[in-house]
CSV table of C-alpha atoms and ligand atoms in Angstrom, one decimal:
chain,number,residue,atom,x,y,z
A,2,UNK,CA,-186.0,100.1,93.7
A,3,UNK,CA,-186.1,96.6,93.0
A,4,UNK,CA,-183.2,95.9,90.0
A,5,UNK,CA,-184.5,92.2,88.8
A,6,UNK,CA,-182.8,91.0,85.8
A,7,UNK,CA,-184.2,93.4,82.7
A,8,UNK,CA,-185.4,91.0,79.9
A,9,UNK,CA,-183.8,92.0,77.6
A,10,UNK,CA,-186.2,90.5,73.9
A,11,UNK,CA,-189.2,92.8,75.1
A,12,UNK,CA,-186.6,95.4,75.3
A,13,UNK,CA,-188.8,98.0,73.1
A,14,UNK,CA,-185.5,98.8,71.2
A,15,UNK,CA,-183.7,95.3,71.6
A,16,UNK,CA,-182.3,95.3,68.4
A,17,UNK,CA,-180.8,98.6,68.3
A,18,UNK,CA,-182.6,100.4,65.6
A,19,UNK,CA,-183.8,103.3,67.6
A,20,UNK,CA,-185.2,105.4,65.2
A,21,UNK,CA,-186.2,102.9,63.4
A,22,UNK,CA,-184.1,103.4,59.8
A,23,UNK,CA,-185.1,99.3,58.3
A,24,UNK,CA,-188.5,101.2,57.8
A,25,UNK,CA,-186.8,102.6,55.1
A,26,UNK,CA,-186.7,98.9,53.0
A,27,UNK,CA,-189.3,97.0,52.0
A,28,UNK,CA,-191.5,94.2,53.8
A,29,UNK,CA,-190.1,92.1,51.8
A,30,UNK,CA,-186.7,93.8,51.8
A,31,UNK,CA,-187.4,93.6,55.5
A,32,UNK,CA,-187.6,89.7,55.0
A,33,UNK,CA,-184.7,88.5,53.1
A,34,UNK,CA,-182.6,91.0,55.8
A,35,UNK,CA,-184.3,88.9,58.7
A,36,UNK,CA,-183.4,85.8,57.0
A,37,UNK,CA,-179.3,86.5,56.6
A,38,UNK,CA,-180.0,87.9,60.8
A,39,UNK,CA,-180.7,84.2,60.7
A,40,UNK,CA,-178.1,82.9,59.3
A,41,UNK,CA,-175.2,85.3,60.8
A,42,UNK,CA,-176.6,84.0,63.7
A,43,UNK,CA,-176.3,80.3,63.1
A,44,UNK,CA,-173.7,79.9,60.9
A,45,UNK,CA,-171.2,83.3,61.6
A,46,UNK,CA,-171.9,84.5,65.4
A,47,UNK,CA,-170.9,81.0,67.4
A,48,UNK,CA,-167.8,80.5,65.4
A,49,UNK,CA,-166.0,84.3,65.3
A,50,UNK,CA,-164.8,84.7,68.2
A,51,UNK,CA,-162.5,81.4,68.2
A,52,UNK,CA,-160.7,81.7,64.9
A,53,UNK,CA,-160.4,85.0,65.6
A,54,UNK,CA,-158.0,84.0,68.3
A,55,UNK,CA,-156.7,80.8,66.2
A,56,UNK,CA,-156.0,84.0,63.6
A,57,UNK,CA,-157.4,81.4,61.3
A,58,UNK,CA,-160.1,81.7,58.3
A,59,UNK,CA,-162.9,79.0,58.4
A,60,UNK,CA,-163.2,78.0,54.7
A,61,UNK,CA,-165.7,76.1,55.4
A,62,UNK,CA,-168.1,78.5,55.7
A,63,UNK,CA,-167.5,79.5,51.5
A,64,UNK,CA,-170.4,77.2,50.5
A,65,UNK,CA,-172.5,78.2,53.1
A,66,UNK,CA,-172.2,82.0,52.0
A,67,UNK,CA,-172.6,80.3,48.5
A,68,UNK,CA,-175.6,79.1,49.0
A,69,UNK,CA,-176.9,82.4,51.4
A,70,UNK,CA,-177.2,84.1,47.8
A,71,UNK,CA,-175.2,87.0,49.3
A,72,UNK,CA,-173.0,88.5,46.5
A,73,UNK,CA,-173.9,91.4,44.8
A,74,UNK,CA,-176.6,92.3,46.0
A,75,UNK,CA,-176.8,96.3,44.1
A,76,UNK,CA,-175.4,95.6,40.4
A,77,UNK,CA,-177.1,91.8,40.2
A,78,UNK,CA,-179.4,91.3,42.7
A,79,UNK,CA,-181.4,94.7,41.9
A,80,UNK,CA,-181.7,95.8,45.5
A,81,UNK,CA,-181.0,99.9,46.7
A,82,UNK,CA,-177.9,100.0,48.7
A,83,UNK,CA,-179.7,100.8,51.4
A,84,UNK,CA,-180.6,97.7,51.9
A,85,UNK,CA,-177.2,96.4,50.9
A,86,UNK,CA,-175.4,99.1,53.1
A,87,UNK,CA,-177.6,98.1,56.2
A,88,UNK,CA,-176.9,93.8,55.2
A,89,UNK,CA,-173.4,95.1,55.5
A,90,UNK,CA,-173.4,96.6,58.7
A,91,UNK,CA,-175.8,93.3,59.9
A,92,UNK,CA,-172.3,91.2,58.7
A,93,UNK,CA,-170.3,93.4,61.0
A,94,UNK,CA,-172.0,93.3,63.6
A,95,UNK,CA,-172.0,89.4,63.7
A,96,UNK,CA,-168.0,89.2,62.4
A,97,UNK,CA,-166.3,92.2,61.3
A,98,UNK,CA,-163.6,89.8,59.9
A,99,UNK,CA,-166.2,87.9,58.1
A,100,UNK,CA,-167.6,91.6,57.0
A,101,UNK,CA,-163.8,92.1,55.8
A,102,UNK,CA,-164.0,88.7,53.3
A,103,UNK,CA,-167.4,89.7,51.6
A,104,UNK,CA,-165.7,93.0,51.5
A,105,UNK,CA,-162.4,91.7,50.0
A,106,UNK,CA,-165.1,89.2,47.0
A,107,UNK,CA,-168.3,90.7,46.7
A,108,UNK,CA,-166.8,94.7,47.0
A,109,UNK,CA,-163.5,95.5,45.9
A,110,UNK,CA,-162.7,91.9,43.6
A,111,UNK,CA,-166.2,91.2,42.2
A,112,UNK,CA,-166.5,94.9,42.3
A,113,UNK,CA,-163.2,95.3,39.9
A,114,UNK,CA,-164.6,92.8,37.5
A,115,UNK,CA,-168.6,94.4,37.4
A,116,UNK,CA,-166.7,98.1,36.7
A,117,UNK,CA,-163.7,97.4,35.1
A,118,UNK,CA,-164.3,94.0,32.7
A,119,UNK,CA,-165.1,93.8,29.7
A,120,UNK,CA,-168.2,92.2,28.7
A,121,UNK,CA,-166.2,88.8,27.3
A,122,UNK,CA,-164.0,88.8,30.0
A,123,UNK,CA,-167.1,89.4,32.6
A,124,UNK,CA,-169.5,85.9,31.4
A,125,UNK,CA,-166.0,83.9,31.6
A,126,UNK,CA,-165.2,84.9,35.0
A,127,UNK,CA,-168.3,86.4,36.9
A,128,UNK,CA,-170.6,82.9,37.6
A,129,UNK,CA,-168.0,81.0,38.8
A,130,UNK,CA,-167.3,84.1,41.9
A,131,UNK,CA,-170.9,84.7,42.3
A,132,UNK,CA,-170.8,81.1,42.8
A,133,UNK,CA,-167.9,81.7,45.4
A,134,UNK,CA,-166.6,78.8,43.6
A,135,UNK,CA,-163.3,80.9,42.7
A,136,UNK,CA,-162.6,83.3,45.4
A,137,UNK,CA,-160.5,86.4,45.1
A,138,UNK,CA,-158.4,89.4,46.1
A,139,UNK,CA,-157.9,93.1,45.8
A,140,UNK,CA,-154.1,94.7,45.2
A,141,UNK,CA,-153.2,97.7,45.1
A,142,UNK,CA,-151.6,98.7,48.7
A,143,UNK,CA,-147.7,98.0,48.4
A,144,UNK,CA,-145.0,97.9,51.6
A,145,UNK,CA,-143.7,101.2,49.6
A,146,UNK,CA,-146.6,102.5,48.5
A,147,UNK,CA,-150.1,102.9,51.3
A,148,UNK,CA,-152.0,106.5,50.8
A,149,UNK,CA,-149.5,107.1,48.2
A,150,UNK,CA,-150.3,104.4,46.3
A,151,UNK,CA,-151.8,106.1,43.0
A,152,UNK,CA,-149.4,107.7,42.0
A,153,UNK,CA,-146.7,105.7,43.9
A,154,UNK,CA,-147.4,102.5,42.6
A,155,UNK,CA,-144.5,101.0,41.6
A,156,UNK,CA,-145.2,97.4,40.7
A,157,UNK,CA,-144.9,97.5,36.6
A,158,UNK,CA,-145.9,95.5,34.0
A,159,UNK,CA,-144.9,95.4,30.5
A,160,UNK,CA,-146.3,94.2,27.1
A,161,UNK,CA,-144.8,91.6,25.8
A,162,UNK,CA,-146.1,90.5,22.9
A,163,UNK,CA,-150.0,89.2,24.0
A,164,UNK,CA,-148.7,88.8,27.1
A,165,UNK,CA,-147.5,91.2,30.1
A,166,UNK,CA,-144.9,90.6,32.1
A,167,UNK,CA,-145.7,91.6,36.0
A,168,UNK,CA,-142.4,92.7,38.6
A,169,UNK,CA,-143.0,94.7,42.2
A,170,UNK,CA,-145.0,93.5,45.6
A,171,UNK,CA,-148.5,94.0,46.9
A,172,UNK,CA,-148.9,94.3,51.3
A,173,UNK,CA,-152.3,93.9,53.4
A,174,UNK,CA,-154.0,91.4,50.3
A,175,UNK,CA,-156.8,90.4,52.1
A,176,UNK,CA,-158.1,86.8,51.0
A,177,UNK,CA,-154.6,86.6,49.0
A,178,UNK,CA,-153.2,82.9,51.2
A,179,UNK,CA,-156.2,81.2,49.4
A,180,UNK,CA,-157.7,83.1,46.6
A,181,UNK,CA,-157.6,81.6,43.2
A,182,UNK,CA,-157.5,85.0,41.9
A,183,UNK,CA,-156.7,88.6,43.1
A,184,UNK,CA,-156.7,92.0,40.7
A,185,UNK,CA,-153.6,93.5,40.6
A,186,UNK,CA,-152.5,97.1,40.2
A,187,UNK,CA,-149.5,97.6,38.1
A,188,UNK,CA,-147.4,101.2,36.5
A,189,UNK,CA,-147.3,100.3,32.5
A,190,UNK,CA,-144.0,101.0,31.9
A,191,UNK,CA,-144.6,102.5,28.4
A,192,UNK,CA,-147.5,104.9,29.2
A,193,UNK,CA,-146.7,104.9,33.1
A,194,UNK,CA,-150.9,104.6,33.9
A,195,UNK,CA,-152.3,102.2,36.3
A,196,UNK,CA,-153.6,99.2,34.8
A,197,UNK,CA,-155.4,96.0,36.3
A,198,UNK,CA,-155.1,92.7,35.9
A,199,UNK,CA,-156.7,89.3,36.6
A,200,UNK,CA,-153.7,87.4,38.1
A,201,UNK,CA,-154.5,83.5,38.6
A,202,UNK,CA,-152.7,82.5,41.9
A,203,UNK,CA,-151.0,79.4,40.8
A,204,UNK,CA,-148.8,81.1,37.9
A,205,UNK,CA,-145.2,80.8,38.5
A,206,UNK,CA,-143.4,83.6,39.7
A,207,UNK,CA,-146.3,84.4,42.3
A,208,UNK,CA,-146.1,84.0,46.1
A,209,UNK,CA,-148.7,84.9,48.8
A,210,UNK,CA,-147.1,84.8,52.5
A,211,UNK,CA,-149.5,85.3,55.4
A,212,UNK,CA,-149.0,88.4,57.5
A,213,UNK,CA,-148.7,87.1,60.9
A,214,UNK,CA,-149.0,88.8,64.5
A,215,UNK,CA,-152.3,90.7,63.7
A,216,UNK,CA,-154.0,92.4,66.6
A,217,UNK,CA,-157.5,93.3,64.6
A,218,UNK,CA,-159.5,91.7,61.9
A,219,UNK,CA,-157.4,88.2,62.7
A,220,UNK,CA,-159.3,85.5,61.3
A,221,UNK,CA,-158.5,88.1,57.5
A,222,UNK,CA,-156.1,85.8,56.0
A,223,UNK,CA,-154.0,89.5,55.6
A,224,UNK,CA,-151.0,88.5,52.7
A,225,UNK,CA,-147.5,89.9,51.7
A,226,UNK,CA,-147.6,89.0,47.7
A,227,UNK,CA,-143.9,89.2,45.4
A,228,UNK,CA,-144.3,89.0,41.9
A,229,UNK,CA,-141.6,88.0,40.0
A,230,UNK,CA,-141.7,88.1,36.1
A,231,UNK,CA,-145.1,86.3,36.9
A,232,UNK,CA,-146.9,86.1,32.6
A,233,UNK,CA,-150.4,87.3,32.5
A,234,UNK,CA,-152.6,86.5,29.2
A,235,UNK,CA,-153.3,90.3,27.6
A,236,UNK,CA,-157.0,89.0,27.3
A,237,UNK,CA,-156.6,88.8,31.6
A,238,UNK,CA,-156.0,93.1,31.7
A,239,UNK,CA,-159.0,94.2,32.7
A,240,UNK,CA,-160.0,96.3,29.4
A,241,UNK,CA,-161.7,99.2,31.4
A,242,UNK,CA,-158.6,99.2,34.1
A,243,UNK,CA,-157.2,102.1,32.8
A,244,UNK,CA,-155.8,104.9,34.6
A,245,UNK,CA,-156.0,105.0,38.6
A,246,UNK,CA,-159.2,106.9,37.8
A,247,UNK,CA,-160.8,103.4,36.1
A,248,UNK,CA,-159.1,101.8,40.0
A,249,UNK,CA,-161.3,104.9,41.9
A,250,UNK,CA,-164.3,103.9,40.4
A,251,UNK,CA,-164.0,100.5,42.9
A,252,UNK,CA,-163.1,102.2,45.7
A,253,UNK,CA,-165.9,105.0,45.9
A,254,UNK,CA,-168.5,102.0,46.3
A,255,UNK,CA,-166.0,100.4,48.9
A,256,UNK,CA,-164.9,103.2,50.5
A,257,UNK,CA,-169.2,103.5,51.4
A,258,UNK,CA,-169.4,100.1,52.0
A,259,UNK,CA,-166.6,100.4,54.7
A,260,UNK,CA,-168.4,103.4,56.6
A,261,UNK,CA,-171.4,100.8,56.9
A,262,UNK,CA,-168.8,98.5,58.8
A,263,UNK,CA,-168.4,101.3,61.2
A,264,UNK,CA,-171.6,101.5,61.4
A,265,UNK,CA,-172.6,97.3,61.8
A,266,UNK,CA,-168.9,97.7,64.7
A,267,UNK,CA,-171.1,100.2,66.5
A,268,UNK,CA,-174.1,98.5,66.7
A,269,UNK,CA,-172.0,95.4,68.0
A,270,UNK,CA,-169.8,97.2,70.7
A,271,UNK,CA,-173.3,98.9,71.9
A,272,UNK,CA,-175.3,95.5,71.7
A,273,UNK,CA,-172.4,93.7,74.2
A,274,UNK,CA,-172.3,96.8,76.1
A,275,UNK,CA,-176.4,97.0,77.0
A,276,UNK,CA,-176.0,93.1,77.6
A,277,UNK,CA,-173.3,93.4,80.1
A,278,UNK,CA,-174.3,96.6,82.0
A,279,UNK,CA,-177.7,95.1,82.5
A,280,UNK,CA,-175.9,91.7,83.6
A,281,UNK,CA,-173.4,93.0,85.9
A,282,UNK,CA,-173.7,93.6,88.9
A,283,UNK,CA,-171.3,95.7,91.7
A,284,UNK,CA,-172.4,96.9,94.7
A,285,UNK,CA,-175.4,95.2,94.8
A,286,UNK,CA,-177.2,96.4,91.7
A,287,UNK,CA,-176.2,95.7,88.0
A,288,UNK,CA,-174.2,98.5,86.3
A,289,UNK,CA,-176.7,99.5,84.0
A,290,UNK,CA,-178.2,101.6,87.3
A,291,UNK,CA,-175.7,104.0,87.6
A,292,UNK,CA,-176.2,107.1,85.2
A,293,UNK,CA,-172.5,107.9,84.0
A,294,UNK,CA,-173.5,104.2,82.8
A,295,UNK,CA,-176.1,105.0,81.4
A,296,UNK,CA,-174.1,108.4,79.7
A,297,UNK,CA,-171.6,105.9,78.1
A,298,UNK,CA,-174.7,103.1,76.6
A,299,UNK,CA,-176.8,106.3,74.5
A,300,UNK,CA,-173.9,108.2,73.7
A,301,UNK,CA,-173.3,105.3,71.8
A,302,UNK,CA,-176.4,104.5,70.5
A,303,UNK,CA,-176.0,108.3,70.1
A,304,UNK,CA,-173.0,108.1,67.4
A,305,UNK,CA,-174.7,105.7,65.9
A,306,UNK,CA,-178.3,107.0,65.0
A,307,UNK,CA,-175.9,109.7,63.7
A,308,UNK,CA,-173.9,107.4,61.4
A,309,UNK,CA,-176.8,105.8,60.3
A,310,UNK,CA,-178.3,108.5,59.3
A,311,UNK,CA,-175.4,110.2,57.7
A,312,UNK,CA,-175.1,106.3,55.5
A,313,UNK,CA,-178.3,105.8,55.0
A,314,UNK,CA,-178.4,109.3,53.0
A,315,UNK,CA,-175.3,109.2,50.8
A,316,UNK,CA,-176.4,105.0,50.3
A,317,UNK,CA,-180.2,107.2,49.0
A,318,UNK,CA,-177.6,109.3,46.7
A,319,UNK,CA,-176.2,106.5,45.4
A,320,UNK,CA,-179.3,104.9,44.6
A,321,UNK,CA,-180.2,108.0,42.9
A,322,UNK,CA,-176.6,108.1,41.1
A,323,UNK,CA,-175.9,111.4,42.4
A,324,UNK,CA,-173.0,110.4,45.2
A,325,UNK,CA,-169.9,111.8,45.1
A,326,UNK,CA,-166.2,110.3,45.8
A,327,UNK,CA,-165.9,113.1,48.5
A,328,UNK,CA,-169.5,112.3,49.9
A,329,UNK,CA,-168.0,108.7,50.8
A,330,UNK,CA,-164.5,110.4,52.1
A,331,UNK,CA,-166.3,112.3,55.0
A,332,UNK,CA,-168.8,109.3,55.6
A,333,UNK,CA,-165.6,107.3,56.2
A,334,UNK,CA,-163.9,109.7,58.2
A,335,UNK,CA,-167.0,110.4,60.3
A,336,UNK,CA,-168.4,107.7,61.0
A,337,UNK,CA,-165.0,105.5,62.0
A,338,UNK,CA,-164.4,108.0,64.3
A,339,UNK,CA,-167.3,108.0,66.1
A,340,UNK,CA,-166.5,104.2,65.6
A,341,UNK,CA,-162.9,105.0,67.7
A,342,UNK,CA,-165.0,106.1,70.6
A,343,UNK,CA,-168.1,104.2,70.9
A,344,UNK,CA,-165.9,101.0,70.7
A,345,UNK,CA,-163.6,103.1,73.5
A,346,UNK,CA,-166.7,103.7,75.8
A,347,UNK,CA,-167.8,99.9,75.6
A,348,UNK,CA,-164.6,98.5,76.5
A,349,UNK,CA,-165.1,100.7,79.3
A,350,UNK,CA,-167.8,99.2,80.4
A,351,UNK,CA,-166.8,95.7,80.9
A,352,UNK,CA,-163.4,97.0,82.8
A,353,UNK,CA,-161.2,94.4,83.3
A,354,UNK,CA,-163.3,91.2,81.0
A,355,UNK,CA,-163.3,94.5,78.3
A,356,UNK,CA,-159.8,92.8,77.4
A,357,UNK,CA,-160.1,89.3,76.6
A,358,UNK,CA,-161.8,87.9,73.8
A,359,UNK,CA,-164.1,86.1,75.9
A,360,UNK,CA,-166.8,88.7,76.3
A,361,UNK,CA,-166.1,89.4,72.4
A,362,UNK,CA,-165.6,93.1,73.4
A,363,UNK,CA,-161.9,93.1,73.0
A,364,UNK,CA,-162.5,92.1,69.8
A,365,UNK,CA,-164.8,94.5,68.6
A,366,UNK,CA,-162.6,97.5,69.9
A,367,UNK,CA,-159.3,95.5,68.1
A,368,UNK,CA,-160.7,95.1,65.3
A,369,UNK,CA,-162.4,98.9,65.1
A,370,UNK,CA,-158.3,99.6,64.6
A,371,UNK,CA,-158.1,98.0,61.2
A,372,UNK,CA,-161.8,100.0,59.8
A,373,UNK,CA,-160.4,102.7,61.0
A,374,UNK,CA,-156.9,102.2,58.8
A,375,UNK,CA,-157.8,100.5,55.4
A,376,UNK,CA,-159.8,102.2,53.0
A,377,UNK,CA,-158.2,105.2,52.8
A,378,UNK,CA,-157.1,106.2,56.9
A,379,UNK,CA,-159.4,108.9,59.3
A,380,UNK,CA,-156.6,112.0,57.4
A,381,UNK,CA,-156.4,110.5,53.5
A,382,UNK,CA,-160.2,110.9,53.8
A,383,UNK,CA,-160.7,114.1,55.5
A,384,UNK,CA,-158.5,116.3,53.0
A,385,UNK,CA,-159.8,114.5,50.4
A,386,UNK,CA,-163.4,116.4,51.6
A,387,UNK,CA,-161.4,119.4,52.4
A,388,UNK,CA,-160.2,119.9,49.5
A,389,UNK,CA,-163.9,119.2,48.4
A,390,UNK,CA,-164.8,122.2,50.5
A,391,UNK,CA,-162.1,124.6,50.2
A,392,UNK,CA,-160.5,124.0,46.4
A,393,UNK,CA,-157.1,123.5,47.8
A,394,UNK,CA,-155.9,120.2,47.8
A,395,UNK,CA,-153.5,119.6,51.2
A,396,UNK,CA,-152.8,116.2,50.8
A,397,UNK,CA,-149.5,116.5,49.7
B,428,FAD,C1,-156.4,94.4,58.0
B,428,FAD,C2,-156.0,95.5,56.3
B,428,FAD,C3,-156.6,94.7,55.0
B,428,FAD,C4,-156.3,95.7,54.6
B,428,FAD,N1,-156.7,94.7,52.9
B,428,FAD,C5,-156.4,95.1,51.6
B,428,FAD,C6,-157.1,95.2,50.3
B,428,FAD,O1,-157.3,93.7,50.8
B,428,FAD,N2,-155.9,95.3,49.4
B,428,FAD,C7,-155.4,96.6,49.6
B,428,FAD,O2,-154.2,96.8,48.4
B,428,FAD,N3,-154.8,96.6,50.1
B,428,FAD,C8,-155.5,96.6,51.6
B,428,FAD,N4,-155.4,97.3,53.0
B,428,FAD,C9,-154.4,98.6,53.4
B,428,FAD,C10,-154.8,100.2,53.3
B,428,FAD,O3,-155.7,100.5,51.6
B,428,FAD,C11,-154.0,100.4,53.9
B,428,FAD,O4,-153.3,100.1,55.2
B,428,FAD,C12,-154.0,102.0,53.5
B,428,FAD,O5,-154.1,102.7,52.2
B,428,FAD,C13,-152.7,102.8,54.4
B,428,FAD,O6,-151.8,102.7,53.7
B,428,FAD,P1,-150.7,102.2,55.2
B,428,FAD,O7,-150.9,101.7,56.1
B,428,FAD,O8,-149.4,102.0,53.9
B,428,FAD,O9,-150.3,103.5,55.9
B,428,FAD,P2,-149.6,104.9,55.1
B,428,FAD,O10,-150.0,105.4,54.1
B,428,FAD,O11,-148.0,104.8,55.7
B,428,FAD,O12,-149.8,106.0,56.8
B,428,FAD,C14,-149.1,106.2,57.9
B,428,FAD,C15,-149.7,107.2,58.7
B,428,FAD,O13,-149.4,109.4,57.8
B,428,FAD,C16,-150.8,109.7,57.0
B,428,FAD,N5,-151.1,110.1,56.3
B,428,FAD,C17,-150.0,109.7,55.3
B,428,FAD,N6,-150.4,111.1,54.1
B,428,FAD,C18,-150.4,111.7,54.9
B,428,FAD,C19,-151.3,113.6,54.1
B,428,FAD,N7,-150.6,113.4,52.9
B,428,FAD,N8,-151.5,114.0,55.5
B,428,FAD,C20,-151.6,113.6,56.2
B,428,FAD,N9,-152.0,112.4,57.2
B,428,FAD,C21,-151.1,111.5,55.9
B,428,FAD,C22,-152.2,108.4,57.1
B,428,FAD,O14,-153.4,109.1,57.5
B,428,FAD,C23,-151.3,107.4,58.3
B,428,FAD,O15,-151.7,107.8,59.6
B,428,FAD,C24,-154.8,96.6,54.3
B,428,FAD,C25,-155.0,97.4,55.2
B,428,FAD,C26,-155.6,97.2,56.5
B,428,FAD,C27,-154.7,97.1,57.7
């Protein structure tokens, strides 16, 4: 039997879309998706591993991302959630760190402004944000408040005439080492409600320190923030950010997009593992010719198809205005659990080469751990779903 080199580009499933989900998109959307893929292939993939190894964010990429007109695909550009989700998965497939940068600036930060700011505030801020002349961050998690941050926000806001005085600390805040603005969630001592503030990072009393030595999403710049008597004018309090219920309006949508990241991360693992399996020779033949390796690749593919199917349906519900918090929670829990299995299978297919980033798989494997934990851990999203199906909360 011959094992001549396989021409990957001529395989019927070379793009990894085994059940042709892309046929759900219009022709114009498919053309736009191809443009974005070309952009990612040209501008993101060539630099992704090097930036990750150095733990540095490529600031020179920001004007290129701006020019590619990627911001706010649903609210501003009128695309469907299905299209936006598939695009976010493609970003992650190219590089999960750059996808996370966009997820923070566009999803969490811009999403907060779009959902919680007054019309006047939006008119003042959004043009610079959409053009990516101003970059934002989202400051919710705290050193002592992670999964329980809804009730456990310790950062305080005190009204003082036309200003608010903010004191406290935030942890893990993506983009915050270089962002111009950060939306800070703080507890109003007067009514004990968590409120949202647009904080200029140049204000006195604001400090952001990079979190070093990460083993995942190393290109993303996460920061520890301290706020010491930071004076924020009342005009910079988000008009509609008055309780944690308001914060949840943002998180519901971004949780959905993190589940799409889990899809993209699995696609990245599958792309790399399939390519390696047909190229790597052992025992005089490609390792893809061994039945156990094919079984591993097919398990990976099955996970991708199952997760994509779930996400497409959830995005359709979101498009119809019917999606519920618990549906986003199940999607985030399920897709990230499958992702962990998929990237582990992929890493195994690489043997020893699966633990050096030169072959990319080690980076894909490591980054999956951050996606698994942020935007609500597996356990918290499971318990949100469990509460919905039993009527009993097991969270506390
Ligand atoms: C790379 C990265 C980027 C991030 N970016 C941002 C950002 O930009 N902005 C931001 O605000 N936050 C950000 N986060 C924070 C992220 O949302 C939190 O890490 C996450 O919510 C979990 O909180 P924690 O890390 O404090 O874990 P903890 O809450 O301390 O949880 C530790 C463990 O205990 C489990 N646990 C906790 N409570 C329960 C319970 N009731 N039942 C069962 N198990 C439980 C958890 O599931 C987990 O396994 C980021 C995190 C990472 C890793």
